[in-house]
Coordinates of C-alpha atoms and ligand atoms in Angstrom, one line a residue:
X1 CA 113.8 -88.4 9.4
X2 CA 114.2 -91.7 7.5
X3 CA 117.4 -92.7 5.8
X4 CA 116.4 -93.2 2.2
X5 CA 119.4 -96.0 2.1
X6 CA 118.6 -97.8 4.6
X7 CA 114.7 -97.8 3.2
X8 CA 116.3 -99.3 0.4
X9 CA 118.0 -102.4 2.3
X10 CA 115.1 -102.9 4.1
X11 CA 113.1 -103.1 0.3
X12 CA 115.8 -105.5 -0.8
X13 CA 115.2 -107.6 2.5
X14 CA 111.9 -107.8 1.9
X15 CA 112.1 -108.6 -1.9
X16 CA 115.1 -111.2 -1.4
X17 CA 112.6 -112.6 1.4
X18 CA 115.0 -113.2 4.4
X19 CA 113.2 -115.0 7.1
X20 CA 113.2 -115.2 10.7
X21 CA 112.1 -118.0 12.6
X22 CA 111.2 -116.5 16.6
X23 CA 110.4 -118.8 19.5
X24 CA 108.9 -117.2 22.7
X25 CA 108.6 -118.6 26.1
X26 CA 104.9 -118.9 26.7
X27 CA 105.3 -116.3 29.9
X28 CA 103.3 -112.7 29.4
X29 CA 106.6 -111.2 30.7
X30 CA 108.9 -113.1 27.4
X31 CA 106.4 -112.5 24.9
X32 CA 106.0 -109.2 24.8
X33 CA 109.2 -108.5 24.2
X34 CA 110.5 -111.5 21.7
X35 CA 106.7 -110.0 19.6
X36 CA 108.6 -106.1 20.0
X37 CA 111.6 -107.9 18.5
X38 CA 110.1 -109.6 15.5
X39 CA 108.1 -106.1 14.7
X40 CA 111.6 -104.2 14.9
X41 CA 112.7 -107.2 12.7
X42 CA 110.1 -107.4 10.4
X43 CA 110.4 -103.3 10.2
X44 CA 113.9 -103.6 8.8
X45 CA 112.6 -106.0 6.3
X46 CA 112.8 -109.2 7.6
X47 CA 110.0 -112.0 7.0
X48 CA 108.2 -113.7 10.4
X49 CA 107.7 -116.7 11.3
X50 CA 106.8 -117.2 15.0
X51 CA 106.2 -120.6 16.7
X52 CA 104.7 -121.0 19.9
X53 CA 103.6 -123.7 21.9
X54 CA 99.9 -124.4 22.3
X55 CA 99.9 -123.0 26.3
X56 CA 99.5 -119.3 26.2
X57 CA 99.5 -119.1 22.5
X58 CA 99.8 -115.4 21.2
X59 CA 96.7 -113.5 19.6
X60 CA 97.9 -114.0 15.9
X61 CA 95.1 -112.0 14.4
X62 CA 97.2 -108.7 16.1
X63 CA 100.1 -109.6 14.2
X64 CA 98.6 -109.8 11.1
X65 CA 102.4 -109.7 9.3
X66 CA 104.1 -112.7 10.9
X67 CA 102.9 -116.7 9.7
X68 CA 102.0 -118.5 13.0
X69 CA 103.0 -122.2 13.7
X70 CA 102.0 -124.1 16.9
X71 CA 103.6 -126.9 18.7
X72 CA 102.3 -129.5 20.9
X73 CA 103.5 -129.3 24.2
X74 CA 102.8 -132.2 26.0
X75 CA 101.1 -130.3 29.1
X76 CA 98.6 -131.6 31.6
X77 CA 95.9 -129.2 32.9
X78 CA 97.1 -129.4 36.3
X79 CA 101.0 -128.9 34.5
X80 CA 100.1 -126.1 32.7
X81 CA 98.6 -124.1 35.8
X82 CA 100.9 -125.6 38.4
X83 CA 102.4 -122.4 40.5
X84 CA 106.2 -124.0 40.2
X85 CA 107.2 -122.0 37.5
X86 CA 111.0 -124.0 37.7
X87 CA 109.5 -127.3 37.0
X88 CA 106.8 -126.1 34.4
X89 CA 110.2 -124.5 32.3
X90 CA 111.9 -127.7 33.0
X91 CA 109.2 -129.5 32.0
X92 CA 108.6 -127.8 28.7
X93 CA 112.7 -128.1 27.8
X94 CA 112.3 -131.4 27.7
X95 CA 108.7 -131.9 25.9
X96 CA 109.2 -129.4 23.3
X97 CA 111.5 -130.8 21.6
X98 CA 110.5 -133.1 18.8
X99 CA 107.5 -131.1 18.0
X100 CA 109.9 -128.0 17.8
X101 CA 112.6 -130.1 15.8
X102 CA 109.8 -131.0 12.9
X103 CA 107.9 -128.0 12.8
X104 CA 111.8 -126.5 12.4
X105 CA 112.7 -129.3 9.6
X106 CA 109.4 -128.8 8.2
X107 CA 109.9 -125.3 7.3
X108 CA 112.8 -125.4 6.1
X109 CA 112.1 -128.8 3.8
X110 CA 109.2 -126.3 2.3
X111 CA 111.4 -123.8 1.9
X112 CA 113.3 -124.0 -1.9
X113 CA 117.0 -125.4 -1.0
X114 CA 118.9 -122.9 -3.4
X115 CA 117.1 -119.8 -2.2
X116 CA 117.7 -120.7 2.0
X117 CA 115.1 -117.9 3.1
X118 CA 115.4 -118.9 7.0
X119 CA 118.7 -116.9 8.0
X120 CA 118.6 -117.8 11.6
X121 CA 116.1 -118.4 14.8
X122 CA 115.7 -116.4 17.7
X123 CA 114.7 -117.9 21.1
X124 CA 114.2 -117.3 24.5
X125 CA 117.2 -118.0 26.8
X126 CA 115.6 -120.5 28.6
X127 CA 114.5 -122.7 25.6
X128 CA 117.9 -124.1 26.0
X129 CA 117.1 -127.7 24.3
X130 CA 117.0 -125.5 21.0
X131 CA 120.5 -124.7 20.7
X132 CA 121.1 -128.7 19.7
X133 CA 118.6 -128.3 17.8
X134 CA 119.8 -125.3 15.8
X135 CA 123.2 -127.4 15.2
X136 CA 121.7 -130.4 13.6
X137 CA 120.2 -128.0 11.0
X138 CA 123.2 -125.9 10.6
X139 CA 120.8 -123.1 11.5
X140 CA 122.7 -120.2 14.0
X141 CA 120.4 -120.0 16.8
X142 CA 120.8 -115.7 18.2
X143 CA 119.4 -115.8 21.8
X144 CA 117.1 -113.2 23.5
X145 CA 117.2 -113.2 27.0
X146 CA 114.2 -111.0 28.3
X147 CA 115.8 -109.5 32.1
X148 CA 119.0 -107.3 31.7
X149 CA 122.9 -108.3 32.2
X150 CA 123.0 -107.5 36.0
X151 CA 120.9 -110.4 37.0
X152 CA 122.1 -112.7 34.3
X153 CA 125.4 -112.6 35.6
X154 CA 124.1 -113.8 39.2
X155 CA 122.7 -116.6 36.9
X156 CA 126.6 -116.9 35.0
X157 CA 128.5 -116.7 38.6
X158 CA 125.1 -119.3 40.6
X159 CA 127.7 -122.7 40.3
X160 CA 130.3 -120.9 42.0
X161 CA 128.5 -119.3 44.8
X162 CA 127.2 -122.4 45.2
X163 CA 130.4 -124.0 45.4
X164 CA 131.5 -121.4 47.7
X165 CA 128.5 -122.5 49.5
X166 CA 126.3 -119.1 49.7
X167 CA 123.4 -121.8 48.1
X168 CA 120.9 -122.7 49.3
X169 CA 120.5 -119.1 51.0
X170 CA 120.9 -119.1 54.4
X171 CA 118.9 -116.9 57.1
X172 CA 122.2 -116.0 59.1
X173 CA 124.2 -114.6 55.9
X174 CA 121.5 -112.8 53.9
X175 CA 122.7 -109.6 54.8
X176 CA 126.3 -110.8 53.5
X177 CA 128.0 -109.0 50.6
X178 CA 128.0 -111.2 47.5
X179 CA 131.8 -111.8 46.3
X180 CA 132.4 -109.6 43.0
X181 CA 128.7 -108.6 42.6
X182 CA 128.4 -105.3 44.3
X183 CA 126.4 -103.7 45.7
X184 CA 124.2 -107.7 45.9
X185 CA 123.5 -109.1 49.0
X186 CA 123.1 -112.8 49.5
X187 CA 119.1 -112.2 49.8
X188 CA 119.4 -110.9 46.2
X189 CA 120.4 -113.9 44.7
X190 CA 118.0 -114.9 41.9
X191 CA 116.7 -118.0 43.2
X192 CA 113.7 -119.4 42.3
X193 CA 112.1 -121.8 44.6
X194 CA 111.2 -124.9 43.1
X195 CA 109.9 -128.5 44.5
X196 CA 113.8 -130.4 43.3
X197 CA 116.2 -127.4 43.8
X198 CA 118.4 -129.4 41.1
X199 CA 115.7 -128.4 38.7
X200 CA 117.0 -124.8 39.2
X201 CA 120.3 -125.5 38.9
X202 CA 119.9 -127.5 36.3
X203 CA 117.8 -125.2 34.0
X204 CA 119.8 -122.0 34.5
X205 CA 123.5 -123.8 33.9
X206 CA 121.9 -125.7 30.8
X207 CA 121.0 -121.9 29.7
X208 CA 124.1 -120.3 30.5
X209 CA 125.9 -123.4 28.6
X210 CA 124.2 -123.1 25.2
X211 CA 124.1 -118.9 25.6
X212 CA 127.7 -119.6 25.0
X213 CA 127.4 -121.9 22.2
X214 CA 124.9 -119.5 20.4
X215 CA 125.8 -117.1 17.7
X216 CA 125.1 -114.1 19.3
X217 CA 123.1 -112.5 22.4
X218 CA 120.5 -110.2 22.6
X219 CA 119.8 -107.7 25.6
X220 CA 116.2 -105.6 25.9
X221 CA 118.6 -103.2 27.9
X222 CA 120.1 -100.4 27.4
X223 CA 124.1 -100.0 27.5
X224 CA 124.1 -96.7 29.6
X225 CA 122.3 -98.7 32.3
X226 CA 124.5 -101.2 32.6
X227 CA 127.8 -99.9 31.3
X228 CA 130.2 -101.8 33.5
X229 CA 128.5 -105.0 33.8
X230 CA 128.8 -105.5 29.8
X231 CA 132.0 -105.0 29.9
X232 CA 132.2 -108.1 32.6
X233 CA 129.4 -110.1 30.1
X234 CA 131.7 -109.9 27.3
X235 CA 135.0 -111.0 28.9
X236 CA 132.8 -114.4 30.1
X237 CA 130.5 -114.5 26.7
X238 CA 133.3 -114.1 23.8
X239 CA 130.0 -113.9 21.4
X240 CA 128.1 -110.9 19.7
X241 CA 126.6 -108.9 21.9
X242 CA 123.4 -107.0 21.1
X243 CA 121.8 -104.0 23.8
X244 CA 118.9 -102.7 21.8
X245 CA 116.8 -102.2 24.1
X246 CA 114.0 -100.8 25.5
X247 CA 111.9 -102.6 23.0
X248 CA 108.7 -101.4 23.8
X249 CA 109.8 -97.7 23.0
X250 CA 109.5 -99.3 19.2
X251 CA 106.3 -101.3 19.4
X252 CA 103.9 -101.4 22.7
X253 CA 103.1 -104.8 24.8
X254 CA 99.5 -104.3 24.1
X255 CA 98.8 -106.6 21.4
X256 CA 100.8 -109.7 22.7
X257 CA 99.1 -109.2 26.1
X258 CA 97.2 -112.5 27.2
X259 CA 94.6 -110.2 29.3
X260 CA 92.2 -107.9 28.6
X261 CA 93.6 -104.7 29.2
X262 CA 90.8 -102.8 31.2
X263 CA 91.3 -99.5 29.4
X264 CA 88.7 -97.6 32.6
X265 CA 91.3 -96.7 34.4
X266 CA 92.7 -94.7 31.9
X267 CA 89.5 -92.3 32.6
X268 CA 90.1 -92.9 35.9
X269 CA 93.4 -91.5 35.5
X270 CA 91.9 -88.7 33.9
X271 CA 90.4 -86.9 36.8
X272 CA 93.5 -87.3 38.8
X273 CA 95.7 -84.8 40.0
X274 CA 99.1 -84.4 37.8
X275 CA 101.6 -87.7 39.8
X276 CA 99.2 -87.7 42.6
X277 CA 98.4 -91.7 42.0
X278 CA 100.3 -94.9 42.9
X279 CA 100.3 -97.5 40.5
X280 CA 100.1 -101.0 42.0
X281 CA 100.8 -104.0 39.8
X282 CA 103.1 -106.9 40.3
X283 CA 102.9 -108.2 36.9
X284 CA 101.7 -111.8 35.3
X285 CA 103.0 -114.3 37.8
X286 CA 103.7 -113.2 41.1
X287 CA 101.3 -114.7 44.2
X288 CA 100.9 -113.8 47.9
X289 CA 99.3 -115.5 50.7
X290 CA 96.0 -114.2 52.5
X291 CA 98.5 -112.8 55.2
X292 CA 100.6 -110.4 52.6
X293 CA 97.7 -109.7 50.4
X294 CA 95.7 -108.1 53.4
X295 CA 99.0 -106.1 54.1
X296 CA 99.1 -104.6 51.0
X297 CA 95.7 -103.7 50.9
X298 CA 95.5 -102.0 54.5
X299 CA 99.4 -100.0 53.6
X300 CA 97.0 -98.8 50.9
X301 CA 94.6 -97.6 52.9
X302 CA 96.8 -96.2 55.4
X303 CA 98.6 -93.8 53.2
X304 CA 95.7 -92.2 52.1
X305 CA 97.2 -92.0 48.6
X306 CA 95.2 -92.2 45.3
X307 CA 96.1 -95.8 44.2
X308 CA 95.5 -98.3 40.7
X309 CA 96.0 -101.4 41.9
X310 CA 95.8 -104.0 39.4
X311 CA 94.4 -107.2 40.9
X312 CA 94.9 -110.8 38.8
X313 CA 92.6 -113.6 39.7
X314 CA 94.6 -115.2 41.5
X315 CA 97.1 -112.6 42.8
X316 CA 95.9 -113.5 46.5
X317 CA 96.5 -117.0 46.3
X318 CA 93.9 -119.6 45.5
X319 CA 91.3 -117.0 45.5
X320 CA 88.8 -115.9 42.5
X321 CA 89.5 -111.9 42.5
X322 CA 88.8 -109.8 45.5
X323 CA 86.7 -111.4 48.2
X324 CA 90.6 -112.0 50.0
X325 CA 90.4 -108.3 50.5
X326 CA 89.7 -106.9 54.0
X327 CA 86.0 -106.2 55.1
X328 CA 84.7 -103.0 54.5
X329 CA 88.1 -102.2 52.2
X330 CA 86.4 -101.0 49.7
X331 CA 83.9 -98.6 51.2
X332 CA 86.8 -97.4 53.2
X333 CA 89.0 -96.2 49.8
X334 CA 86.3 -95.6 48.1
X335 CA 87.3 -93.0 45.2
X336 CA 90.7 -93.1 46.3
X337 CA 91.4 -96.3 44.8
X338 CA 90.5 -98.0 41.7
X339 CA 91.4 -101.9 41.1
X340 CA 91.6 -103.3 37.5
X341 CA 92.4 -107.1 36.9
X342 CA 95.1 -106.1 34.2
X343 CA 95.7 -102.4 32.8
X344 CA 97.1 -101.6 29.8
X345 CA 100.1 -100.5 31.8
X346 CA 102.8 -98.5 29.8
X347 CA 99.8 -96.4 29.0
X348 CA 99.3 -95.9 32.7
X349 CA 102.7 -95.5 33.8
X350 CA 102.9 -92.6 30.8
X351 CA 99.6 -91.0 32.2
X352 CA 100.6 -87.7 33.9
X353 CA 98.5 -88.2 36.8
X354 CA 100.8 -91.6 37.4
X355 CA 103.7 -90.6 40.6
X356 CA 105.1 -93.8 41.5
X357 CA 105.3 -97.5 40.5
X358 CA 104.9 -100.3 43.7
X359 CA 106.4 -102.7 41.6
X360 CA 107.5 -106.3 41.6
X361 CA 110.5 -105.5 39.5
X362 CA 110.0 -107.6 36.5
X363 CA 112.5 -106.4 34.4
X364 CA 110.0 -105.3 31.4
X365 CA 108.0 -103.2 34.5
X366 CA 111.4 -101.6 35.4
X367 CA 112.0 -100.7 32.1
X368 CA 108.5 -99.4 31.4
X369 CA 108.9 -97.1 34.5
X370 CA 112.7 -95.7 33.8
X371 CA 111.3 -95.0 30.1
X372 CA 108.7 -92.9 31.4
X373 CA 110.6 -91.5 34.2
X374 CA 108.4 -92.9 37.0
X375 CA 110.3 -93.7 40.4
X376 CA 109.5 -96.7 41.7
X377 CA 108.6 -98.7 45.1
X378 CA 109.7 -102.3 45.3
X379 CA 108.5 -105.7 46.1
X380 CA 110.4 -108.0 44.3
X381 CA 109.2 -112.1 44.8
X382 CA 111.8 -114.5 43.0
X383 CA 114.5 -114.5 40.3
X384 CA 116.0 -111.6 38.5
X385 CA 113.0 -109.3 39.8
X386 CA 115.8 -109.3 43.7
X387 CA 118.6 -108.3 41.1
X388 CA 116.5 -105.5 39.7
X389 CA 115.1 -103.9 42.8
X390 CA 118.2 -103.9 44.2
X391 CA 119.9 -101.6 41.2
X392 CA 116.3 -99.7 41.5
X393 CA 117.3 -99.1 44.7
X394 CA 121.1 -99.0 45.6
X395 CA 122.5 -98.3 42.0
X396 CA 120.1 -95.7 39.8
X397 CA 118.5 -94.5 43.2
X398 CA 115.4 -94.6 41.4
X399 CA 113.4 -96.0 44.1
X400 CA 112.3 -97.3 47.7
X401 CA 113.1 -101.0 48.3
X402 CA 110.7 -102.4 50.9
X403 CA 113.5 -105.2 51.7
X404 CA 111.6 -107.1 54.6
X405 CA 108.3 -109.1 54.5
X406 CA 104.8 -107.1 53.6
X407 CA 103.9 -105.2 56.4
X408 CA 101.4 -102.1 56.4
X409 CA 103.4 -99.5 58.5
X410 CA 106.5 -100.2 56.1
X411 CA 104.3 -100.0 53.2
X412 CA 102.5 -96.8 54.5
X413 CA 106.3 -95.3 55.2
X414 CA 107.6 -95.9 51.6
X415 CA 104.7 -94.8 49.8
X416 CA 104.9 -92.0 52.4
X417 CA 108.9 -91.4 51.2
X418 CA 108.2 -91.5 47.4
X419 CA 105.4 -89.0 47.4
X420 CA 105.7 -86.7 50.4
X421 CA 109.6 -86.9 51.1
X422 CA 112.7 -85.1 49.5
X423 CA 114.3 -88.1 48.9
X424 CA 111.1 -89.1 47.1
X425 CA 111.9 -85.7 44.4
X426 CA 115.8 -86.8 44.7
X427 CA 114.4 -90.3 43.0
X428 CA 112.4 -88.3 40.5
X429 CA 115.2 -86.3 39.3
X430 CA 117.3 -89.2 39.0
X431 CA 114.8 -91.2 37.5
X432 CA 114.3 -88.2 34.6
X433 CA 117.8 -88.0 34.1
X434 CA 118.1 -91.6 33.2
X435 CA 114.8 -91.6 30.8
X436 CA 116.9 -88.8 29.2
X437 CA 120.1 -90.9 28.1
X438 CA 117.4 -94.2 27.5
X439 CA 116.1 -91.9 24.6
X440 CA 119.2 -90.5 23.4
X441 CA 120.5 -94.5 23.4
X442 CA 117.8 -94.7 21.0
X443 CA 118.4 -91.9 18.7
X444 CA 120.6 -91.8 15.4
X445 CA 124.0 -92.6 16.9
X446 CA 122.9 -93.4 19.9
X447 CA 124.1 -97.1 21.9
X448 CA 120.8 -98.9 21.1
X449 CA 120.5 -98.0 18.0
X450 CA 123.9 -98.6 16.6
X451 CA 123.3 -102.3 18.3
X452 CA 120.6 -102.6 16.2
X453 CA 121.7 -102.0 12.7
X454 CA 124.7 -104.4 13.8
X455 CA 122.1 -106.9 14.5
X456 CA 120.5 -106.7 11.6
X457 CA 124.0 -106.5 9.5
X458 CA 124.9 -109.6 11.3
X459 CA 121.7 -111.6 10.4
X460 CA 121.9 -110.3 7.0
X461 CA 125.1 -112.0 6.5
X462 CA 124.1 -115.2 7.4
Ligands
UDP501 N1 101.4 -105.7 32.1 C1 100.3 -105.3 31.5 N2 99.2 -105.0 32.4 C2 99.3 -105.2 33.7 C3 100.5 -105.7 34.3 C4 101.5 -105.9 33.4 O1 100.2 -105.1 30.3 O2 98.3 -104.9 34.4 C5 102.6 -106.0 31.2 C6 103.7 -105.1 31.5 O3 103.6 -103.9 30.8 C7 105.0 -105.9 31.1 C8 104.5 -107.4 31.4 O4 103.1 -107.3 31.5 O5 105.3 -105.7 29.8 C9 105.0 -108.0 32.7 O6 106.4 -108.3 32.5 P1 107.4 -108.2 33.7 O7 108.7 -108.6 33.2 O8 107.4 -106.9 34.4 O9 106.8 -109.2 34.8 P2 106.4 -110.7 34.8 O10 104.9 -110.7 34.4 O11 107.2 -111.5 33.8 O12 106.6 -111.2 36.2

């Protein structure tokens, strides 16, 4: 039931023409959720102004509300589809901004001085350069970083594991503890392997830096997940601290997604058996070699489950779509399996016929999958996505961590344990249980959406 108060501050928003200025990184994985944001925002009232950079530029003609501005970003073809994601970002911090700094001034020279309608900007954690930015214009800059808390702090505490010399990672000590990060090991440290390691290093303090310098934080998590690691955030982040997640339960990923989502397999789906199918996707960036690829498919075959498996170009590295797939692969599945190049996939994960998630832990994907109560197998390749299986797997106990390199028996074994196995049902209760308290967070009173109406309190006294 609306509140008819609160329908009238939202009215008085909308009349008194409050603006918010939003600045996604151009990764299918960030924009979804800074677009969920700015529709949550603009619901309450707000006005939107969203600028993006000309490389993976969102479809503005779905988001008919918000006024689109691009920027130049400086990239080279061969930049702008090179596979080190560390030096693209690094890259992009440091082209970005002028064009972001007189698109900003821009706006707000157009905008009348007495009647300021631009109450703040929102970007992406790792847009750090806009922080300085933000300060010339006496704007507050409100950050929203994408993954959840748990991972960020690995990020927080990297310069003193590094000093304490757990980085770089070595072979003989990845099944170390990690000192005050339980229950890490020192293989779940959210590296990210780059061509100059510095880069890393570089990028993820400069973020950390100017997260501290910025008016306020915002989390597409959910306090009840991560209960105790908030509390830690907060003693190291003395700023405002806003969990309002899971963003998609508001608005859906599928108009800010950058594919085509191939809605057959939701027919597919249809004449499946009620959790009888594994759904295979490891989202937007992730990229095996020939060697892994083949792995996956033949654990696939092996475990005679029904699968989706949503196959990118490009998801077996360097090749077109499927001819990296093993001979007669196909014919062998046949029915059993159906492949997709990108699904629309929080419809599939709430299909019934959906029983598991193999997963490379992107934190949107996990999220996805604890909202709809699916248990989860998991893969994860770089970064936060080693934080997140690990809390999958060791924390909620919401699913089967495949922690060594791709191999089919392993594979056939943990597809094997989530659909066949008690402990498989023991994930599926716990999994349920934790979708139950992610909805009541969202309900009148609830943890997310308290944070929320402090968030927009706080932006409307700016
Ligand atoms: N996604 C999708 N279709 C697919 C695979 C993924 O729409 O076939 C969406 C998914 O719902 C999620 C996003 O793409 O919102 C992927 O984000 P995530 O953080 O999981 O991973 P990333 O792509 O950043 O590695």
């Amino acid at each position: 039931m609306e509140n008819p108060r609160a329908n009238v501050a939202v009215q008085r928003r909308r009349r008194k023409g409050r603006g918010v200025v939003l600045f996604p990184l151009p990764l299918q994985g960030h924009i979804n959720p800074m677009l969920q944001l700015a529709n949550l925002l603009y619901s309450k009232g707000f006005s939107i102004t969203i600028l993006h950079t000309h490389f993976n530029s969102p479809i503005s003609s779905n988001h008919s509300n918000f006024t689109f501005h691009s920027i130049p970003d400086g990239l080279s073809e061969s930049e702008a589809s090179t596979d080190d994601i560390l030096a693209f970002l690094t890259l992009l911090n440091v082209n970005c901004v002028s064009p972001f700094r007189d698109c900003l001034a821009k706006l707000l020279s157009d905008s009348p001085q007495e009647d300021q309608p631009i109450a703040c900007i929102i970007t992406d954690a790792v847009w750090h350069f806009t922080q300085a930015v933000a300060d010339t214009f006496n704007l507050p800059r409100i950050v929203l970083r994408t993954s959840n808390v748990s991972s960020f702090l690995v990020f927080a505490g990297l310069s003193l594991l590094r000093e304490q010399g757990y980085l770089p990672i070595q072979e003989s000590r990845l099944e170390e503890a990690v000192p005050n990060l339980p229950p890490l090991k020192v293989k779940d440290i959210a590296v990210i392997d780059t061509r100059n390691p510095e880069d890393f290093y570089g990028l993820i303090s400069s973020m950390v830096k100017e997260i501290k310098g910025s008016s306020g934080l915002i989390w597409n998590s959910v306090e009840e997940l991560e209960q105790s690691e908030m509390i830690k955030l907060g003693q190291d982040f003395p700023i405002p601290l806003f969990t309002i997640g899971p963003f998609h339960s508001y608005f859906p990923a599928s108009s800010s997604s950058l594919l085509t989502q191939d809605q057959s397999c939701l027919s597919w789906l249809n004449t499946r058996a009620p959790k009888s199918v594994l759904y295979v996707s490891f989202g937007s960036l992730a990229k095996f070699n020939e060697t892994e690829f083949k792995e996956i498919a033949w654990g696939l075959a092996n475990s005679n489950q029904h699968f989706l498996w949503v196959i990118r170009p490009g998801l077996a590295r360097g090749s077109e779509w499927l001819e990296t797939l093993p001979d007669g692969f196909l014919e062998m599945v046949g029915e059993r399996g159906h492949i997709v190049k990108w699904a629309p996939q929080q419809e599939v994960l709430a299909h019934p016929a959906t029983g598991g998630f193999w997963t490379h832990n992107g934190w949107n994907s996990t999220l996805e999958s604890i909202c709809e109560g699916v248990p989860m197998i998991c893969s994860p390749c770089f970064g936060d996505q080693k934080v997140n299986a690990r809390y999958v797997s060791h924390v909620w106990k919401i699913g089967v961590h495949l922690e060594n390199r791709m191999e089919r028996v392993e594979i056939d074994k943990g597809i094997k344990k989530l659909f066949v196995e008690t402990e498989g049902e023991e994930m599926r209760q716990r999994i349920m249980h934790l979708k139950e308290k992610v909805d009541l967070s969202l309900r009148q009173g609830g943890s997310s959406h308290q944070a929320l109406e402090s968030l927009i309190n706080y932006i409307s006294s700016f």
